[in-house]
Amino acid sequence: MGSRYLNLVFAVSLLLQLLDLCRGNKVGVAYGKDADNLPSPDKVAQLVRKHNIQFLRIYDSDPKVLNAFKNTGIEFMVGVHNSDLPAFQSQSYADSWVKDSILPFYQATKITHITVGNEVTESSDNSANLVMPAMRNVVSALKKFNLQDRIKVSTPLSFGVLSNSFPPSDGTFKSSLAKLLNPLLDFLDENQSPFMVNLYPYFAAGDSSLEYVLFKPSSQAFDDPNTGLRYDNMFDAQLDAVHFAISNRNFRRLTMNVSDAQLDSVHFSLAGNKRSKNTKIIVTETGWPTKGSGKDRYASIENAQTYNTNLIRHVTDDDSGTSGVRYGLDTSGTPAMPGGELDVYIFSLFNENQKSGAEIEGNWGIFYPDMSTVYHLDFSGTISSGRSWCIASSEASKSALQNALDWACGPGKADCSALQSGGQCFEPDNLVSHASFAFNNYYQKHGLTDEACSFGGTGIVVYSDPSYGNCIYNVKSSDPNGRTWCVASKQASPTNLQNALDWACGPGKADCSSIQPNQQCFQPDTLVAHASFAFNKYYQKNGATDASCSFRGNAIKVDKDPSYGNCNYHCKIRKTEACKKTKVYEWDCWFLSNGLVPL
């Protein structure tokens, strides 16, 4: 019975993963500084841009680094050291830190995550007991500046938090860590923050086929006996083990002296609010050393280049020898999370000569401290399809920025409706944020030229999506035919989604026959899936305009076809203006007539 139930739970989880196809994968680099011979941050910024690295993780909030990367469009994950966790037990200290270390650089430097501590469960001090209060205080501080939706807070853990990882579907957290991990998972769910983990398949190379660990064809590839999923590399197997441990809140000991039926009860009684079904996972560190001694026989430049090159291919376009199309969709993601978003940070940017421990500890770098390459990696494929956005420069004067904003929303005819009070992009209510949204709307409509992002020198082009929460910065379609679709926003609440779905299939007159029982789009039978199909039907029927994909901020436009299996999301764009002036008002009127209050 246990195996059959696991298959059912997995199938439901898998179908949920198929829905969110509009997101892009990211490959970044961890920029450590445990060395006394590294180049200045300004030179590092030039190096990073030269090599098309778009995402960086740093382990502190060094103002010299954040200042050097202003207006580069490079996305940052900043950190709090374990040694600083005692200070962050104070809310006033956390408030001051956000005010002094984050606000002066945000938005010119795009800070998207704050990592509080690093591998606290491996620390010999009291870090594991201090990390949760510190994280809560940082989030509270961000809320005071309305940044909690733009900057997410988490803590990177080691793969050692699992007591079992084979097969992946039996991924199990150490029971001794339940007092830390249960509150952590609740916190991540509540704040829509990612679970962060450092994965190092390198350390399993001695017990596994080297080819299997390096993403090469290997006889060690296997099928998970519980799910039937095929694993042909160590990275996917480790990541999915973490995924299953999170999904099932699994803390059971494998040595428990109980019956199979009792084990099933323990394993699956964690349903409902004790499951973390949709927690995103970010791999905050992975990599391969280039030099070692003794038992580190696989530490070499050749193996490091092979692992990281194949990792980049695997994350960005899955060209690593995996088994092709899964379930009628593309093969991005992992076997248990097909089509899912996959963010990975390679450790590390430089070799670091002050790392303690074995020889390999200081030899994980892609570059030597003199900025010459240890080995070549191609990051060009990590830029999201060459897309670009236009945002306001934080160095522009307030008067120049206000004039540019007024022009964009006036004579420039940018659609600034989302910036009105109550609109999905009104918060944060500041000049730089509002100007950024307006500039980008104008830029996308006018050919993505440098002139279209000038605004008298107050606009800058970036290559990292500035969208946040329900505020979506439109981007020119990457579809060769310029097609777009409308799907449910992953940020929308179930109540708002249900109301929007009812309206689309009712007064909105969308053809919802395909999401009825036994029809081609009924499965997966979830609110997000059904709402996405209905929203797209309405959107295509009404001219594929921005207004026809609003649904009070509960929908977003995507330029990747969300069709799956036999469920086709049709794209029949008709040049009509019908909904621009009427449909949004119909939506509001229907809300009011049904005794509902638009949110």
XYZ file of C-alpha atoms in Angstrom:
599
model
C 0.000 0.000 0.000
C 2.799 2.415 0.902
C 4.368 2.202 -2.540
C 1.039 2.754 -4.310
C 0.261 5.754 -2.096
C 3.685 7.220 -2.769
C 3.092 6.875 -6.509
C -0.220 8.727 -6.143
C 1.326 11.516 -4.079
C 4.188 11.780 -6.542
C 1.808 11.912 -9.510
C -0.133 14.805 -7.995
C 3.105 16.624 -7.158
C 4.416 16.012 -10.666
C 1.312 17.395 -12.335
C 1.542 20.557 -10.254
C 5.102 21.009 -11.453
C 4.022 20.889 -15.105
C 2.025 24.077 -14.844
C 4.549 26.775 -14.186
C 6.378 26.804 -17.502
C 7.013 30.501 -17.878
C 10.020 30.792 -15.627
C 13.648 30.790 -16.650
C 16.534 28.842 -15.131
C 19.563 30.618 -13.704
C 23.229 29.754 -13.394
C 25.185 32.090 -11.163
C 28.529 32.078 -9.381
C 29.411 32.307 -5.692
C 31.896 35.132 -5.103
C 33.861 34.190 -1.991
C 36.613 36.411 -0.629
C 38.686 34.239 1.730
C 41.902 35.451 0.142
C 44.414 38.280 0.479
C 45.235 38.645 -3.212
C 41.892 39.230 -4.946
C 41.268 42.047 -7.451
C 39.254 45.117 -6.472
C 35.443 44.898 -6.725
C 35.513 47.331 -9.670
C 37.788 44.981 -11.606
C 35.662 42.005 -10.578
C 32.592 43.763 -11.973
C 34.361 44.183 -15.314
C 35.426 40.523 -15.293
C 31.930 39.272 -14.480
C 30.301 41.347 -17.199
C 32.935 40.300 -19.741
C 32.080 36.646 -19.151
C 28.282 37.136 -19.233
C 27.757 36.103 -15.614
C 24.359 37.502 -14.637
C 23.855 36.154 -11.092
C 26.190 36.415 -8.095
C 26.120 35.222 -4.526
C 28.252 36.998 -1.934
C 28.553 35.928 1.682
C 28.264 39.374 3.238
C 26.923 42.798 2.294
C 30.240 44.422 1.395
C 29.359 47.985 0.294
C 32.381 48.136 -2.018
C 31.075 45.132 -3.947
C 27.470 46.326 -4.069
C 28.580 49.773 -5.185
C 30.857 48.354 -7.909
C 27.936 46.463 -9.436
C 25.478 49.368 -9.511
C 23.515 49.661 -12.749
C 25.017 46.468 -14.199
C 21.742 44.525 -14.115
C 23.512 41.664 -12.338
C 21.310 39.946 -9.768
C 22.683 39.615 -6.228
C 22.255 37.253 -3.318
C 23.796 38.897 -0.241
C 24.591 37.214 3.048
C 24.914 37.343 6.811
C 27.860 35.454 8.337
C 27.243 32.835 11.026
C 29.411 34.917 13.345
C 26.953 37.814 12.994
C 23.864 35.809 13.958
C 24.037 36.798 17.664
C 23.721 40.469 16.698
C 20.687 39.703 14.525
C 18.778 38.440 17.564
C 18.005 42.137 18.056
C 15.223 43.572 15.894
C 16.735 47.044 16.083
C 20.052 45.681 14.805
C 18.314 43.949 11.893
C 16.436 47.170 11.110
C 19.663 49.156 11.071
C 21.410 46.553 8.932
C 18.691 46.627 6.268
C 18.640 50.423 6.369
C 22.433 50.783 6.123
C 23.488 47.734 4.091
C 20.574 47.122 1.707
C 18.618 50.335 1.093
C 21.551 52.494 -0.115
C 22.242 50.054 -2.970
C 18.809 48.725 -3.832
C 17.579 49.107 -6.777
C 20.751 50.193 -8.585
C 22.189 46.857 -7.500
C 19.500 44.239 -7.947
C 19.385 42.422 -4.613
C 16.913 39.534 -4.727
C 17.850 37.309 -1.775
C 19.405 37.536 1.662
C 21.060 34.397 3.022
C 21.076 34.362 6.811
C 23.924 32.112 7.888
C 25.447 29.294 5.871
C 25.297 25.571 6.670
C 24.402 26.335 10.279
C 23.792 22.645 11.062
C 27.464 21.941 10.333
C 28.678 24.687 12.661
C 30.167 23.799 16.034
C 28.757 26.935 17.653
C 25.165 27.919 18.445
C 24.304 29.062 14.911
C 21.546 26.494 14.395
C 19.612 27.890 17.355
C 20.112 31.499 16.294
C 19.227 31.352 12.610
C 15.408 31.312 12.823
C 15.073 34.397 15.090
C 17.603 36.189 12.883
C 15.651 35.362 9.716
C 12.385 36.557 11.237
C 14.007 39.821 12.278
C 15.414 40.408 8.786
C 11.991 39.829 7.218
C 10.386 42.190 9.739
C 12.973 44.813 8.822
C 12.295 44.357 5.096
C 8.562 44.777 5.724
C 9.181 48.194 7.240
C 10.541 49.290 3.866
C 7.997 47.331 1.763
C 10.738 45.096 0.381
C 9.508 41.705 1.608
C 8.082 40.780 -1.817
C 11.196 41.838 -3.711
C 13.897 40.398 -1.465
C 13.456 36.864 -0.147
C 15.134 35.540 2.990
C 16.410 32.003 3.557
C 19.407 30.067 4.891
C 21.575 27.687 2.825
C 21.873 24.215 4.333
C 24.261 21.401 3.539
C 23.166 18.167 1.864
C 24.085 16.599 5.200
C 20.670 17.561 6.616
C 19.387 14.386 4.929
C 19.755 11.047 6.688
C 18.754 9.165 3.544
C 18.893 10.159 -0.106
C 18.565 6.870 -1.990
C 16.373 6.296 -3.786
C 15.469 9.986 -4.209
C 11.792 9.376 -3.392
C 12.892 8.210 0.074
C 14.679 11.483 0.771
C 14.593 11.904 4.547
C 15.638 14.692 6.885
C 17.627 13.827 9.993
C 15.159 13.487 12.851
C 17.595 15.327 15.125
C 17.054 18.451 12.984
C 13.252 18.465 13.110
C 13.195 21.272 15.690
C 15.063 23.497 13.243
C 13.679 22.344 9.906
C 9.970 22.266 10.754
C 9.911 25.968 11.733
C 12.176 26.734 8.778
C 9.818 25.085 6.283
C 6.857 26.887 7.855
C 8.761 30.164 7.537
C 9.610 29.521 3.882
C 5.987 28.659 3.066
C 4.672 31.716 4.879
C 7.087 34.094 3.168
C 7.182 32.359 -0.239
C 10.935 32.003 0.152
C 13.099 29.277 -1.389
C 14.720 26.331 0.339
C 18.473 26.726 -0.166
C 20.912 23.839 -0.249
C 24.583 23.352 -1.108
C 25.044 20.245 -3.287
C 28.451 18.732 -4.005
C 28.250 15.515 -6.059
C 32.064 15.660 -6.097
C 32.167 14.231 -2.577
C 30.216 11.175 -3.758
C 32.554 10.530 -6.690
C 34.583 7.991 -4.728
C 31.508 5.836 -4.113
C 29.946 6.246 -7.562
C 30.852 6.087 -11.207
C 32.811 9.218 -12.156
C 30.832 9.428 -15.405
C 27.556 9.420 -13.446
C 28.766 12.329 -11.298
C 30.059 14.300 -14.314
C 26.744 14.137 -16.229
C 28.177 11.599 -18.685
C 26.443 8.416 -19.932
C 26.929 5.827 -17.207
C 25.960 2.266 -16.360
C 25.070 3.557 -12.888
C 21.890 5.254 -14.154
C 18.875 3.772 -12.358
C 15.092 3.858 -12.064
C 13.633 4.925 -8.721
C 11.658 1.841 -7.566
C 8.908 3.965 -6.015
C 8.299 6.437 -8.838
C 9.796 4.768 -11.902
C 11.765 7.930 -12.664
C 15.081 7.545 -14.455
C 18.198 9.120 -12.915
C 21.291 9.400 -15.081
C 23.330 11.865 -12.995
C 24.118 12.421 -9.340
C 23.060 16.078 -9.290
C 19.438 15.312 -10.203
C 19.295 12.429 -7.742
C 20.536 14.584 -4.866
C 18.283 17.515 -5.721
C 15.187 15.323 -6.005
C 16.016 13.672 -2.674
C 15.854 17.142 -1.120
C 12.618 17.810 -3.019
C 10.921 14.678 -1.650
C 12.130 15.340 1.895
C 10.628 18.838 1.723
C 7.416 17.744 0.014
C 6.664 15.096 2.609
C 8.157 16.805 5.663
C 9.839 13.454 6.111
C 11.782 13.112 9.371
C 11.244 9.417 10.067
C 14.233 7.257 10.999
C 14.879 4.353 8.658
C 15.676 2.148 11.670
C 12.298 2.578 13.377
C 11.129 -0.805 14.658
C 7.547 -0.570 13.421
C 5.412 -2.276 10.815
C 5.146 -1.147 7.183
C 1.637 0.074 7.872
C 2.884 2.195 10.759
C 5.647 3.601 8.580
C 3.069 4.526 5.949
C 1.085 6.313 8.630
C 4.142 8.216 9.845
C 5.221 9.114 6.314
C 1.874 10.274 5.008
C 0.170 11.721 8.072
C 2.055 14.892 7.165
C -0.546 15.817 4.544
C -2.369 19.131 4.494
C -0.616 21.984 6.224
C 2.358 19.767 7.038
C 3.379 19.451 3.395
C 5.531 21.974 1.588
C 4.361 21.184 -1.928
C 5.472 24.261 -3.806
C 8.678 25.290 -2.051
C 11.244 26.360 -4.627
C 14.753 24.968 -4.198
C 17.868 27.009 -5.003
C 21.241 25.272 -5.160
C 23.340 27.969 -3.533
C 26.639 26.123 -4.019
C 27.899 23.357 -6.278
C 31.165 22.884 -8.091
C 34.351 20.883 -8.493
C 37.911 21.433 -7.201
C 40.813 21.729 -9.625
C 43.601 20.630 -7.307
C 43.930 18.327 -4.330
C 46.074 15.709 -2.668
C 45.718 12.270 -1.172
C 42.172 10.957 -1.440
C 41.115 13.852 -3.677
C 42.224 11.996 -6.798
C 39.348 13.363 -8.906
C 40.248 16.997 -8.224
C 41.519 18.253 -11.570
C 41.034 21.090 -14.021
C 39.679 18.653 -16.619
C 37.020 17.205 -14.300
C 36.064 20.647 -12.977
C 35.546 21.975 -16.481
C 33.557 18.880 -17.477
C 31.283 19.003 -14.423
C 30.530 22.717 -14.571
C 30.145 22.804 -18.365
C 27.677 19.923 -18.282
C 25.924 21.478 -15.292
C 25.369 24.731 -17.194
C 24.045 22.833 -20.206
C 21.815 20.741 -17.982
C 20.318 23.744 -16.233
C 19.920 26.027 -19.242
C 18.860 23.672 -22.009
C 19.247 20.142 -20.616
C 21.792 19.066 -23.203
C 23.477 16.657 -20.828
C 22.409 13.308 -22.120
C 19.152 12.937 -20.241
C 16.435 10.745 -21.592
C 14.623 13.242 -23.791
C 11.063 14.456 -23.575
C 9.221 13.619 -20.384
C 5.449 13.466 -20.305
C 5.134 15.420 -23.546
C 7.055 18.426 -22.210
C 10.587 19.718 -22.447
C 13.182 18.040 -20.248
C 14.326 21.020 -18.205
C 14.309 20.614 -14.450
C 14.817 17.249 -12.752
C 12.952 13.938 -13.115
C 10.678 14.786 -10.165
C 10.380 18.463 -11.122
C 10.148 18.470 -14.940
C 9.851 21.924 -16.419
C 10.524 23.359 -12.972
C 12.613 26.417 -12.255
C 16.214 25.534 -11.493
C 18.597 28.116 -10.007
C 22.187 27.050 -9.382
C 25.293 28.895 -8.152
C 28.721 27.527 -9.056
C 31.355 27.697 -6.328
C 33.450 29.686 -6.802
C 34.541 32.763 -8.732
C 38.188 32.740 -7.545
C 40.665 30.394 -5.940
C 40.920 31.506 -2.292
C 44.292 31.184 -0.567
C 43.041 31.704 2.996
C 40.588 28.805 3.077
C 41.406 26.453 5.927
C 41.475 22.669 5.672
C 42.605 20.334 2.902
C 44.311 21.548 -0.267
C 41.107 21.334 -2.302
C 39.393 23.964 -0.117
C 41.187 26.846 -1.810
C 40.996 25.470 -5.344
C 37.388 25.655 -6.518
C 37.767 28.852 -8.536
C 36.936 29.495 -12.182
C 39.510 32.317 -12.160
C 42.893 32.862 -10.574
C 43.265 36.013 -8.441
C 45.044 37.712 -11.361
C 41.738 37.252 -13.282
C 43.173 34.735 -15.749
C 40.984 31.665 -16.265
C 41.638 28.400 -14.470
C 39.443 26.876 -17.184
C 36.883 28.240 -19.615
C 33.134 28.189 -18.951
C 30.547 29.558 -21.362
C 27.908 31.557 -19.492
C 26.355 33.076 -22.610
C 23.526 30.545 -22.506
C 22.580 31.639 -18.992
C 21.271 35.000 -20.178
C 17.522 34.690 -20.514
C 17.113 34.388 -24.298
C 18.895 37.703 -24.835
C 15.954 39.601 -23.359
C 16.354 43.075 -21.957
C 14.414 45.513 -19.819
C 14.696 49.244 -19.177
C 14.730 50.638 -15.633
C 15.440 53.950 -13.949
C 18.984 54.798 -12.970
C 19.346 55.321 -9.232
C 21.958 57.994 -9.990
C 19.452 60.207 -11.811
C 18.272 63.333 -10.014
C 14.734 63.335 -8.657
C 13.681 66.199 -10.879
C 15.042 64.548 -14.047
C 13.432 61.254 -13.094
C 10.063 62.869 -12.378
C 10.137 64.689 -15.713
C 10.965 61.445 -17.518
C 8.187 59.579 -15.699
C 5.657 62.291 -16.550
C 6.697 62.147 -20.195
C 6.563 58.339 -20.386
C 3.068 58.155 -18.884
C 1.890 61.210 -20.845
C 3.165 62.025 -24.347
C 5.088 58.721 -24.456
C 1.813 56.809 -24.025
C 3.296 54.127 -21.786
C 0.643 52.075 -19.989
C 1.042 53.273 -16.399
C -2.268 51.947 -15.062
C -0.479 49.391 -12.856
C 1.190 52.298 -11.004
C -2.072 53.791 -9.807
C -3.055 53.424 -6.157
C -4.180 49.841 -5.643
C -2.468 48.666 -8.847
C -0.199 45.642 -8.771
C 2.935 47.812 -9.179
C 1.982 50.739 -6.912
C 4.124 49.392 -4.064
C 6.813 50.319 -3.306
C 5.494 53.852 -3.735
C 8.717 55.581 -4.734
C 9.949 57.476 -7.762
C 12.624 55.015 -8.916
C 10.239 52.060 -8.799
C 7.426 53.837 -10.661
C 9.780 55.292 -13.257
C 11.337 51.867 -13.844
C 7.982 50.285 -14.643
C 6.950 53.133 -16.952
C 10.307 53.212 -18.732
C 10.164 49.490 -19.426
C 6.625 49.656 -20.780
C 7.697 52.336 -23.239
C 10.941 50.510 -24.097
C 9.201 47.237 -24.924
C 6.699 49.014 -27.190
C 9.379 50.874 -29.129
C 11.707 48.202 -30.421
C 14.110 47.711 -27.492
C 16.461 50.323 -28.920
C 18.994 52.300 -26.898
C 17.063 55.461 -27.762
C 13.880 53.959 -26.306
C 15.661 53.590 -22.951
C 17.357 56.957 -22.902
C 14.880 59.243 -21.128
C 17.453 62.004 -21.050
C 20.057 59.709 -19.533
C 17.825 58.515 -16.679
C 17.131 55.033 -18.074
C 19.439 52.010 -18.240
C 19.124 48.655 -20.016
C 19.405 45.519 -17.838
C 19.331 41.823 -18.694
C 17.796 40.461 -15.511
C 14.012 40.483 -15.109
C 13.047 43.246 -12.610
C 9.564 41.775 -12.019
C 8.528 41.110 -8.421
C 5.455 39.614 -6.762
C 2.421 40.361 -8.938
C 4.202 43.256 -10.651
C 5.257 41.931 -14.030
C 7.629 43.921 -16.224
C 6.501 43.030 -19.725
C 9.118 41.831 -22.165
C 8.953 41.601 -25.927
C 7.896 38.093 -26.891
C 10.685 35.621 -27.610
C 8.261 33.491 -29.587
C 9.309 33.660 -33.266
C 5.762 34.598 -34.226
C 5.330 37.117 -31.417
C 2.712 34.937 -29.700
C 1.760 35.278 -26.054
C -0.468 33.364 -23.668
C -2.203 34.248 -20.400
C -1.863 32.009 -17.336
C -2.608 32.173 -13.625
C -0.060 33.997 -11.484
C 1.735 31.768 -8.998
C 1.454 34.638 -6.489
C -2.360 34.771 -6.580
C -4.334 33.550 -3.577
C -6.697 30.561 -4.041
C -9.698 32.771 -3.248
C -8.807 35.367 -5.864
C -8.027 32.674 -8.430
C -11.361 30.940 -7.841
C -13.245 34.217 -8.239
C -11.353 34.981 -11.443
C -11.971 31.484 -12.807
C -15.700 31.755 -12.046
C -15.856 35.076 -13.855
C -13.893 33.873 -16.898
C -16.079 30.793 -17.377
C -19.270 32.700 -16.531
C -19.761 36.368 -17.424
C -16.465 36.396 -19.328
C -17.832 33.684 -21.659
C -14.538 31.823 -21.982
C -14.932 28.335 -23.444
C -14.180 26.177 -20.413
C -15.505 22.894 -21.795
C -12.006 21.396 -21.973
C -11.537 21.609 -18.192
C -14.685 19.620 -17.422
C -14.289 16.052 -16.062
C -12.898 13.541 -18.574
C -11.915 16.289 -21.035
C -8.384 16.847 -22.333
C -7.473 19.643 -19.903
C -9.269 18.430 -16.774
C -6.074 16.851 -15.455
C -4.302 18.010 -13.437
C -7.464 18.831 -11.488
C -6.043 21.900 -9.749
C -7.177 25.483 -9.435
C -4.028 26.894 -11.048
C -4.302 24.586 -14.058
C -7.993 25.272 -14.672
C -7.635 29.019 -14.131
C -4.670 29.173 -16.522
C -6.621 27.468 -19.289
C -9.694 29.670 -18.764
C -7.655 32.869 -18.570
C -5.926 32.065 -21.843
C -9.236 31.316 -23.572
C -10.580 34.721 -22.525
C -7.312 36.447 -23.416
C -7.101 35.046 -26.933
C -10.801 35.664 -27.561
C -10.490 39.315 -26.603
C -7.523 40.420 -28.654
C -4.603 39.327 -26.462
C -4.360 42.778 -24.878
C -2.833 43.622 -21.506
C -6.291 44.398 -20.133
C -7.662 41.000 -21.139
C -4.945 39.283 -19.075
C -5.416 41.349 -15.946
C -8.012 39.520 -13.823
C -7.225 42.019 -11.057
C -3.542 41.059 -11.033
C -4.170 37.312 -10.780
C -2.853 36.503 -14.265
C 0.367 37.056 -16.179
C 1.364 37.005 -19.841
C 3.969 34.466 -20.960
C 5.663 33.872 -24.290
C 6.323 30.160 -23.850
C 3.515 27.849 -24.905
C 2.034 26.331 -21.710
C 0.392 23.457 -23.593
C 1.084 19.966 -22.254
C 0.155 16.475 -23.392
C -3.184 16.665 -25.238
C -4.102 19.962 -23.604
C -3.480 22.731 -26.125
C -3.439 26.387 -25.148
C -4.618 27.884 -28.425
C -3.171 31.160 -29.613
C -5.550 32.805 -32.083
C -4.767 36.490 -31.756
C -7.392 38.750 -33.270
C -6.732 42.450 -33.652
C -9.639 43.810 -31.688
C -9.924 46.690 -29.255
C -13.142 45.419 -27.678
C -11.784 44.614 -24.253
C -9.523 47.610 -23.818
C -12.367 49.852 -22.709
C -15.078 47.478 -21.564
C -13.930 44.125 -20.248
C -12.087 45.373 -17.193
C -15.158 47.290 -16.104
C -17.341 44.216 -16.683
C -15.000 42.328 -14.341
C -15.327 44.929 -11.574
C -19.111 45.099 -11.980
C -19.424 41.330 -11.726
C -17.376 41.387 -8.518
C -19.682 43.971 -6.976
C -22.900 42.329 -8.143
C -21.835 39.100 -6.455
C -21.174 40.821 -3.155
C -17.401 40.581 -3.517
C -14.792 43.216 -2.831
C -12.032 43.504 -5.470
C -8.622 43.152 -3.822
